[in-house]
Amino acid sequence: MIPVGVVLGTDERWQIVDRERASLADLLEGLGPEEWEKPTRCGDWRVRDVAAHLTMAARLPYGTAVREFVRARGNVDRMIHDTAVREAEVPVTDIVANLRSIIGSRRLAPSTTPREPLLDILVHGQDIALALGRERAMPAEAARDAADRVWTMRFPPRPWPLPHARLVATDIEWTRGEGEEVSGPISALLLLLTGRREAAAPRLNGAVPIAD
């Protein structure tokens, strides 16, 4: 366990990413056909779209990424969405195999740091689990690191507005923001910070804010 107050190092981040990828692949491997098609809280993505997205950053050649960026007319969000949806049309066994194939990979999408793969796998792993009605544990140290990344994100631009509240984690040392206090597990606060308010609210104490 990382001591309280110590920021995760690069190696620790990647080790957690590897464990999360492996455990998510195990979960996906046991899904039935109808479970792959379940809608998630991540826009219009199904479970299979979210899972496919998680395989992309470490596998998409840079040249292809540039072409997809042009194809999306310079809209990064559209590029991410469209590439994931197209990738999700492969057989689900391939999606699982692709996820397993990037365990141990340290390859990053352009303009990102090792904090982004950690944030991605933690939050999207919850998107999948919530869609399936399953519990998926989130390591507190990793969730804190991801929450800090969201809080300080400047580039790539943060796609979620910060809530107007004083956020206090109850399971690890972490406090950010000003206003009325909202407290709960750091995993729930991370979901709140990434726009999953409805998923986070049942596990939080205080008036859960609606961000502008």
PDB file of C-alpha atoms in Angstrom:
ATOM      1  CA  MET A   1       0.000   0.000   0.000  1.00  0.00           C
ATOM      2  CA  ILE A   2       1.188   3.515  -0.816  1.00  0.00           C
ATOM      3  CA  PRO A   3       1.538   5.552   2.418  1.00  0.00           C
ATOM      4  CA  VAL A   4      -1.034   8.314   2.996  1.00  0.00           C
ATOM      5  CA  GLY A   5      -0.030  11.567   1.345  1.00  0.00           C
ATOM      6  CA  VAL A   6       2.443   9.978  -1.064  1.00  0.00           C
ATOM      7  CA  VAL A   7       1.781  10.566  -4.743  1.00  0.00           C
ATOM      8  CA  LEU A   8       1.869   7.462  -6.895  1.00  0.00           C
ATOM      9  CA  GLY A   9       4.989   7.060  -8.969  1.00  0.00           C
ATOM     10  CA  THR A  10       4.994   6.111 -12.623  1.00  0.00           C
ATOM     11  CA  ASP A  11       5.796   2.455 -11.951  1.00  0.00           C
ATOM     12  CA  GLU A  12       3.033   2.179  -9.346  1.00  0.00           C
ATOM     13  CA  ARG A  13       0.531   3.692 -11.778  1.00  0.00           C
ATOM     14  CA  TRP A  14       1.387   1.220 -14.508  1.00  0.00           C
ATOM     15  CA  GLN A  15       1.282  -1.724 -12.107  1.00  0.00           C
ATOM     16  CA  ILE A  16      -2.244  -0.751 -11.089  1.00  0.00           C
ATOM     17  CA  VAL A  17      -3.253  -0.260 -14.727  1.00  0.00           C
ATOM     18  CA  ASP A  18      -2.001  -3.768 -15.490  1.00  0.00           C
ATOM     19  CA  ARG A  19      -3.970  -5.278 -12.610  1.00  0.00           C
ATOM     20  CA  GLU A  20      -7.113  -3.367 -13.583  1.00  0.00           C
ATOM     21  CA  ARG A  21      -6.822  -4.442 -17.212  1.00  0.00           C
ATOM     22  CA  ALA A  22      -6.392  -8.069 -16.198  1.00  0.00           C
ATOM     23  CA  SER A  23      -9.320  -8.080 -13.774  1.00  0.00           C
ATOM     24  CA  LEU A  24     -11.583  -6.308 -16.255  1.00  0.00           C
ATOM     25  CA  ALA A  25     -10.650  -8.821 -18.960  1.00  0.00           C
ATOM     26  CA  ASP A  26     -11.623 -11.603 -16.541  1.00  0.00           C
ATOM     27  CA  LEU A  27     -14.999  -9.933 -15.965  1.00  0.00           C
ATOM     28  CA  LEU A  28     -15.636  -9.407 -19.677  1.00  0.00           C
ATOM     29  CA  GLU A  29     -14.688 -12.950 -20.548  1.00  0.00           C
ATOM     30  CA  GLY A  30     -17.650 -14.294 -18.580  1.00  0.00           C
ATOM     31  CA  LEU A  31     -20.324 -12.030 -20.108  1.00  0.00           C
ATOM     32  CA  GLY A  32     -23.268 -13.292 -22.086  1.00  0.00           C
ATOM     33  CA  PRO A  33     -24.238 -11.812 -25.487  1.00  0.00           C
ATOM     34  CA  GLU A  34     -26.967  -9.605 -24.032  1.00  0.00           C
ATOM     35  CA  GLU A  35     -24.606  -8.188 -21.387  1.00  0.00           C
ATOM     36  CA  TRP A  36     -22.206  -6.916 -24.044  1.00  0.00           C
ATOM     37  CA  GLU A  37     -25.055  -4.854 -25.496  1.00  0.00           C
ATOM     38  CA  LYS A  38     -26.168  -3.194 -22.249  1.00  0.00           C
ATOM     39  CA  PRO A  39     -26.120   0.630 -22.283  1.00  0.00           C
ATOM     40  CA  THR A  40     -23.693   2.386 -19.955  1.00  0.00           C
ATOM     41  CA  ARG A  41     -23.650   5.808 -18.305  1.00  0.00           C
ATOM     42  CA  CYS A  42     -20.949   6.863 -20.766  1.00  0.00           C
ATOM     43  CA  GLY A  43     -22.947   8.657 -23.433  1.00  0.00           C
ATOM     44  CA  ASP A  44     -24.434   6.280 -25.995  1.00  0.00           C
ATOM     45  CA  TRP A  45     -21.778   3.629 -25.511  1.00  0.00           C
ATOM     46  CA  ARG A  46     -22.681   0.036 -24.786  1.00  0.00           C
ATOM     47  CA  VAL A  47     -20.523  -2.241 -22.651  1.00  0.00           C
ATOM     48  CA  ARG A  48     -18.763  -3.450 -25.799  1.00  0.00           C
ATOM     49  CA  ASP A  49     -18.012   0.140 -26.906  1.00  0.00           C
ATOM     50  CA  VAL A  50     -16.484   1.053 -23.539  1.00  0.00           C
ATOM     51  CA  ALA A  51     -14.431  -2.132 -23.490  1.00  0.00           C
ATOM     52  CA  ALA A  52     -13.217  -1.549 -27.042  1.00  0.00           C
ATOM     53  CA  HIS A  53     -12.235   2.022 -26.169  1.00  0.00           C
ATOM     54  CA  LEU A  54     -10.029   0.763 -23.341  1.00  0.00           C
ATOM     55  CA  THR A  55      -7.946  -1.226 -25.840  1.00  0.00           C
ATOM     56  CA  MET A  56      -7.365   1.626 -28.277  1.00  0.00           C
ATOM     57  CA  ALA A  57      -4.787   4.030 -26.831  1.00  0.00           C
ATOM     58  CA  ALA A  58      -2.118   1.347 -26.489  1.00  0.00           C
ATOM     59  CA  ARG A  59      -2.831  -0.195 -29.895  1.00  0.00           C
ATOM     60  CA  LEU A  60      -3.723   2.590 -32.329  1.00  0.00           C
ATOM     61  CA  PRO A  61      -0.692   3.523 -34.464  1.00  0.00           C
ATOM     62  CA  TYR A  62       0.124   7.211 -34.355  1.00  0.00           C
ATOM     63  CA  GLY A  63      -0.366   7.542 -38.090  1.00  0.00           C
ATOM     64  CA  THR A  64      -3.840   6.051 -37.790  1.00  0.00           C
ATOM     65  CA  ALA A  65      -4.598   8.363 -34.884  1.00  0.00           C
ATOM     66  CA  VAL A  66      -3.716  11.369 -37.064  1.00  0.00           C
ATOM     67  CA  ARG A  67      -5.947  10.105 -39.878  1.00  0.00           C
ATOM     68  CA  GLU A  68      -8.813   9.511 -37.450  1.00  0.00           C
ATOM     69  CA  PHE A  69      -8.338  13.011 -36.046  1.00  0.00           C
ATOM     70  CA  VAL A  70      -8.655  14.457 -39.546  1.00  0.00           C
ATOM     71  CA  ARG A  71     -11.625  12.212 -40.253  1.00  0.00           C
ATOM     72  CA  ALA A  72     -13.314  13.625 -37.120  1.00  0.00           C
ATOM     73  CA  ARG A  73     -12.610  17.164 -38.412  1.00  0.00           C
ATOM     74  CA  GLY A  74     -10.334  17.949 -35.493  1.00  0.00           C
ATOM     75  CA  ASN A  75     -12.850  17.013 -32.817  1.00  0.00           C
ATOM     76  CA  VAL A  76     -11.007  14.805 -30.305  1.00  0.00           C
ATOM     77  CA  ASP A  77     -14.173  13.653 -28.531  1.00  0.00           C
ATOM     78  CA  ARG A  78     -15.730  12.624 -31.835  1.00  0.00           C
ATOM     79  CA  MET A  79     -12.558  10.789 -32.820  1.00  0.00           C
ATOM     80  CA  ILE A  80     -12.519   8.857 -29.526  1.00  0.00           C
ATOM     81  CA  HIS A  81     -16.202   8.019 -29.837  1.00  0.00           C
ATOM     82  CA  ASP A  82     -16.145   6.939 -33.466  1.00  0.00           C
ATOM     83  CA  THR A  83     -12.986   4.849 -33.274  1.00  0.00           C
ATOM     84  CA  ALA A  84     -14.339   2.982 -30.243  1.00  0.00           C
ATOM     85  CA  VAL A  85     -17.701   2.279 -31.865  1.00  0.00           C
ATOM     86  CA  ARG A  86     -16.025   0.958 -35.013  1.00  0.00           C
ATOM     87  CA  GLU A  87     -13.597  -1.149 -32.990  1.00  0.00           C
ATOM     88  CA  ALA A  88     -16.495  -2.550 -30.951  1.00  0.00           C
ATOM     89  CA  GLU A  89     -17.861  -4.310 -34.042  1.00  0.00           C
ATOM     90  CA  VAL A  90     -15.134  -6.957 -33.870  1.00  0.00           C
ATOM     91  CA  PRO A  91     -16.062 -10.216 -32.104  1.00  0.00           C
ATOM     92  CA  VAL A  92     -16.203  -9.834 -28.337  1.00  0.00           C
ATOM     93  CA  THR A  93     -13.541 -12.520 -27.976  1.00  0.00           C
ATOM     94  CA  ASP A  94     -11.214 -10.187 -29.887  1.00  0.00           C
ATOM     95  CA  ILE A  95     -12.059  -7.281 -27.568  1.00  0.00           C
ATOM     96  CA  VAL A  96     -11.083  -9.393 -24.560  1.00  0.00           C
ATOM     97  CA  ALA A  97      -7.926 -10.622 -26.310  1.00  0.00           C
ATOM     98  CA  ASN A  98      -6.978  -7.061 -27.241  1.00  0.00           C
ATOM     99  CA  LEU A  99      -7.409  -5.932 -23.655  1.00  0.00           C
ATOM    100  CA  ARG A 100      -5.215  -8.766 -22.421  1.00  0.00           C
ATOM    101  CA  SER A 101      -2.633  -8.006 -25.107  1.00  0.00           C
ATOM    102  CA  ILE A 102      -1.934  -4.536 -23.686  1.00  0.00           C
ATOM    103  CA  ILE A 103      -1.229  -5.734 -20.154  1.00  0.00           C
ATOM    104  CA  GLY A 104       2.364  -4.675 -19.636  1.00  0.00           C
ATOM    105  CA  SER A 105       2.218  -2.077 -22.404  1.00  0.00           C
ATOM    106  CA  ARG A 106       3.435   1.397 -21.537  1.00  0.00           C
ATOM    107  CA  ARG A 107       2.297   2.954 -24.793  1.00  0.00           C
ATOM    108  CA  LEU A 108       0.391   6.222 -24.480  1.00  0.00           C
ATOM    109  CA  ALA A 109      -2.002   8.094 -26.711  1.00  0.00           C
ATOM    110  CA  PRO A 110      -0.511  11.317 -28.093  1.00  0.00           C
ATOM    111  CA  SER A 111      -0.385  14.232 -25.600  1.00  0.00           C
ATOM    112  CA  THR A 112      -1.215  12.036 -22.591  1.00  0.00           C
ATOM    113  CA  THR A 113       0.709  10.936 -19.490  1.00  0.00           C
ATOM    114  CA  PRO A 114       0.565   7.671 -17.485  1.00  0.00           C
ATOM    115  CA  ARG A 115      -2.155   9.290 -15.357  1.00  0.00           C
ATOM    116  CA  GLU A 116      -4.655   9.099 -18.219  1.00  0.00           C
ATOM    117  CA  PRO A 117      -4.623   5.291 -18.651  1.00  0.00           C
ATOM    118  CA  LEU A 118      -5.154   4.953 -14.895  1.00  0.00           C
ATOM    119  CA  LEU A 119      -8.070   7.397 -14.909  1.00  0.00           C
ATOM    120  CA  ASP A 120      -9.510   5.689 -17.993  1.00  0.00           C
ATOM    121  CA  ILE A 121      -9.428   2.124 -16.690  1.00  0.00           C
ATOM    122  CA  LEU A 122     -10.772   3.060 -13.248  1.00  0.00           C
ATOM    123  CA  VAL A 123     -13.743   5.121 -14.435  1.00  0.00           C
ATOM    124  CA  HIS A 124     -14.648   3.045 -17.471  1.00  0.00           C
ATOM    125  CA  GLY A 125     -14.303  -0.118 -15.423  1.00  0.00           C
ATOM    126  CA  GLN A 126     -17.020   1.345 -13.197  1.00  0.00           C
ATOM    127  CA  ASP A 127     -19.122   2.257 -16.245  1.00  0.00           C
ATOM    128  CA  ILE A 128     -19.080  -1.394 -17.266  1.00  0.00           C
ATOM    129  CA  ALA A 129     -19.717  -2.766 -13.784  1.00  0.00           C
ATOM    130  CA  LEU A 130     -22.606  -0.356 -13.157  1.00  0.00           C
ATOM    131  CA  ALA A 131     -24.233  -1.273 -16.459  1.00  0.00           C
ATOM    132  CA  LEU A 132     -24.051  -4.930 -15.456  1.00  0.00           C
ATOM    133  CA  GLY A 133     -25.276  -4.346 -11.901  1.00  0.00           C
ATOM    134  CA  ARG A 134     -22.005  -5.599 -10.435  1.00  0.00           C
ATOM    135  CA  GLU A 135     -19.636  -4.350  -7.773  1.00  0.00           C
ATOM    136  CA  ARG A 136     -16.096  -3.538  -8.884  1.00  0.00           C
ATOM    137  CA  ALA A 137     -13.627  -2.503  -6.217  1.00  0.00           C
ATOM    138  CA  MET A 138     -11.447   0.529  -6.882  1.00  0.00           C
ATOM    139  CA  PRO A 139      -8.069   0.844  -5.097  1.00  0.00           C
ATOM    140  CA  ALA A 140      -8.246   3.968  -2.928  1.00  0.00           C
ATOM    141  CA  GLU A 141      -4.692   5.136  -3.708  1.00  0.00           C
ATOM    142  CA  ALA A 142      -5.350   4.808  -7.418  1.00  0.00           C
ATOM    143  CA  ALA A 143      -8.707   6.589  -7.174  1.00  0.00           C
ATOM    144  CA  ARG A 144      -7.039   9.447  -5.273  1.00  0.00           C
ATOM    145  CA  ASP A 145      -4.385   9.785  -7.969  1.00  0.00           C
ATOM    146  CA  ALA A 146      -7.076   9.831 -10.657  1.00  0.00           C
ATOM    147  CA  ALA A 147      -9.184  12.350  -8.731  1.00  0.00           C
ATOM    148  CA  ASP A 148      -6.182  14.640  -8.432  1.00  0.00           C
ATOM    149  CA  ARG A 149      -5.606  14.311 -12.165  1.00  0.00           C
ATOM    150  CA  VAL A 150      -9.177  15.382 -12.879  1.00  0.00           C
ATOM    151  CA  TRP A 151      -8.946  18.259 -10.409  1.00  0.00           C
ATOM    152  CA  THR A 152      -5.742  19.651 -11.925  1.00  0.00           C
ATOM    153  CA  MET A 153      -6.423  18.760 -15.565  1.00  0.00           C
ATOM    154  CA  ARG A 154      -5.624  21.513 -18.042  1.00  0.00           C
ATOM    155  CA  PHE A 155      -4.462  19.558 -21.071  1.00  0.00           C
ATOM    156  CA  PRO A 156      -6.095  17.568 -22.436  1.00  0.00           C
ATOM    157  CA  PRO A 157      -8.959  19.912 -21.470  1.00  0.00           C
ATOM    158  CA  ARG A 158     -11.089  18.561 -18.630  1.00  0.00           C
ATOM    159  CA  PRO A 159     -14.451  17.517 -20.180  1.00  0.00           C
ATOM    160  CA  TRP A 160     -16.274  17.706 -16.836  1.00  0.00           C
ATOM    161  CA  PRO A 161     -16.885  20.933 -14.864  1.00  0.00           C
ATOM    162  CA  LEU A 162     -15.752  20.804 -11.263  1.00  0.00           C
ATOM    163  CA  PRO A 163     -18.512  20.627  -8.644  1.00  0.00           C
ATOM    164  CA  HIS A 164     -18.994  23.637  -6.367  1.00  0.00           C
ATOM    165  CA  ALA A 165     -18.414  21.891  -3.053  1.00  0.00           C
ATOM    166  CA  ARG A 166     -15.794  20.884  -0.524  1.00  0.00           C
ATOM    167  CA  LEU A 167     -15.071  17.259  -1.364  1.00  0.00           C
ATOM    168  CA  VAL A 168     -13.783  15.092   1.489  1.00  0.00           C
ATOM    169  CA  ALA A 169     -12.752  11.463   1.118  1.00  0.00           C
ATOM    170  CA  THR A 170     -13.668   9.255   4.066  1.00  0.00           C
ATOM    171  CA  ASP A 171     -11.381   6.316   3.283  1.00  0.00           C
ATOM    172  CA  ILE A 172      -8.136   8.099   2.407  1.00  0.00           C
ATOM    173  CA  GLU A 173      -6.626  11.521   2.978  1.00  0.00           C
ATOM    174  CA  TRP A 174      -7.981  13.795   0.238  1.00  0.00           C
ATOM    175  CA  THR A 175      -9.850  17.102   0.345  1.00  0.00           C
ATOM    176  CA  ARG A 176     -10.440  19.583  -2.464  1.00  0.00           C
ATOM    177  CA  GLY A 177     -12.697  22.508  -3.242  1.00  0.00           C
ATOM    178  CA  GLU A 178     -14.778  25.012  -1.308  1.00  0.00           C
ATOM    179  CA  GLY A 179     -18.410  25.250  -0.313  1.00  0.00           C
ATOM    180  CA  GLU A 180     -20.793  22.845   1.378  1.00  0.00           C
ATOM    181  CA  GLU A 181     -19.143  19.573   2.315  1.00  0.00           C
ATOM    182  CA  VAL A 182     -19.767  16.418   0.316  1.00  0.00           C
ATOM    183  CA  SER A 183     -18.045  13.336   1.729  1.00  0.00           C
ATOM    184  CA  GLY A 184     -17.709   9.693   0.848  1.00  0.00           C
ATOM    185  CA  PRO A 185     -15.307   7.084  -0.497  1.00  0.00           C
ATOM    186  CA  ILE A 186     -12.725   8.443  -2.919  1.00  0.00           C
ATOM    187  CA  SER A 187     -14.088   6.101  -5.596  1.00  0.00           C
ATOM    188  CA  ALA A 188     -17.496   7.804  -5.381  1.00  0.00           C
ATOM    189  CA  LEU A 189     -15.895  11.252  -5.451  1.00  0.00           C
ATOM    190  CA  LEU A 190     -13.989  10.235  -8.588  1.00  0.00           C
ATOM    191  CA  LEU A 191     -17.258   9.256 -10.253  1.00  0.00           C
ATOM    192  CA  LEU A 192     -18.725  12.622  -9.255  1.00  0.00           C
ATOM    193  CA  LEU A 193     -15.722  14.448 -10.685  1.00  0.00           C
ATOM    194  CA  THR A 194     -16.052  12.595 -13.985  1.00  0.00           C
ATOM    195  CA  GLY A 195     -19.697  13.425 -14.508  1.00  0.00           C
ATOM    196  CA  ARG A 196     -21.247  10.225 -13.089  1.00  0.00           C
ATOM    197  CA  ARG A 197     -23.359  12.070 -10.510  1.00  0.00           C
ATOM    198  CA  GLU A 198     -26.236   9.562 -10.408  1.00  0.00           C
ATOM    199  CA  ALA A 199     -23.831   6.678  -9.840  1.00  0.00           C
ATOM    200  CA  ALA A 200     -21.895   8.549  -7.141  1.00  0.00           C
ATOM    201  CA  ALA A 201     -24.795  10.100  -5.195  1.00  0.00           C
ATOM    202  CA  PRO A 202     -25.999   7.030  -3.237  1.00  0.00           C
ATOM    203  CA  ARG A 203     -22.540   6.655  -1.690  1.00  0.00           C
ATOM    204  CA  LEU A 204     -22.037  10.315  -0.767  1.00  0.00           C
ATOM    205  CA  ASN A 205     -23.099  12.384   2.241  1.00  0.00           C
ATOM    206  CA  GLY A 206     -24.219  15.975   1.799  1.00  0.00           C
ATOM    207  CA  ALA A 207     -26.033  17.832  -0.943  1.00  0.00           C
ATOM    208  CA  VAL A 208     -24.432  16.396  -4.060  1.00  0.00           C
ATOM    209  CA  PRO A 209     -23.962  19.373  -6.388  1.00  0.00           C
ATOM    210  CA  ILE A 210     -24.937  19.601 -10.014  1.00  0.00           C
ATOM    211  CA  ALA A 211     -21.916  21.069 -11.788  1.00  0.00           C
ATOM    212  CA  ASP A 212     -22.389  23.983 -14.186  1.00  0.00           C
TER     213      ASP A 212
END
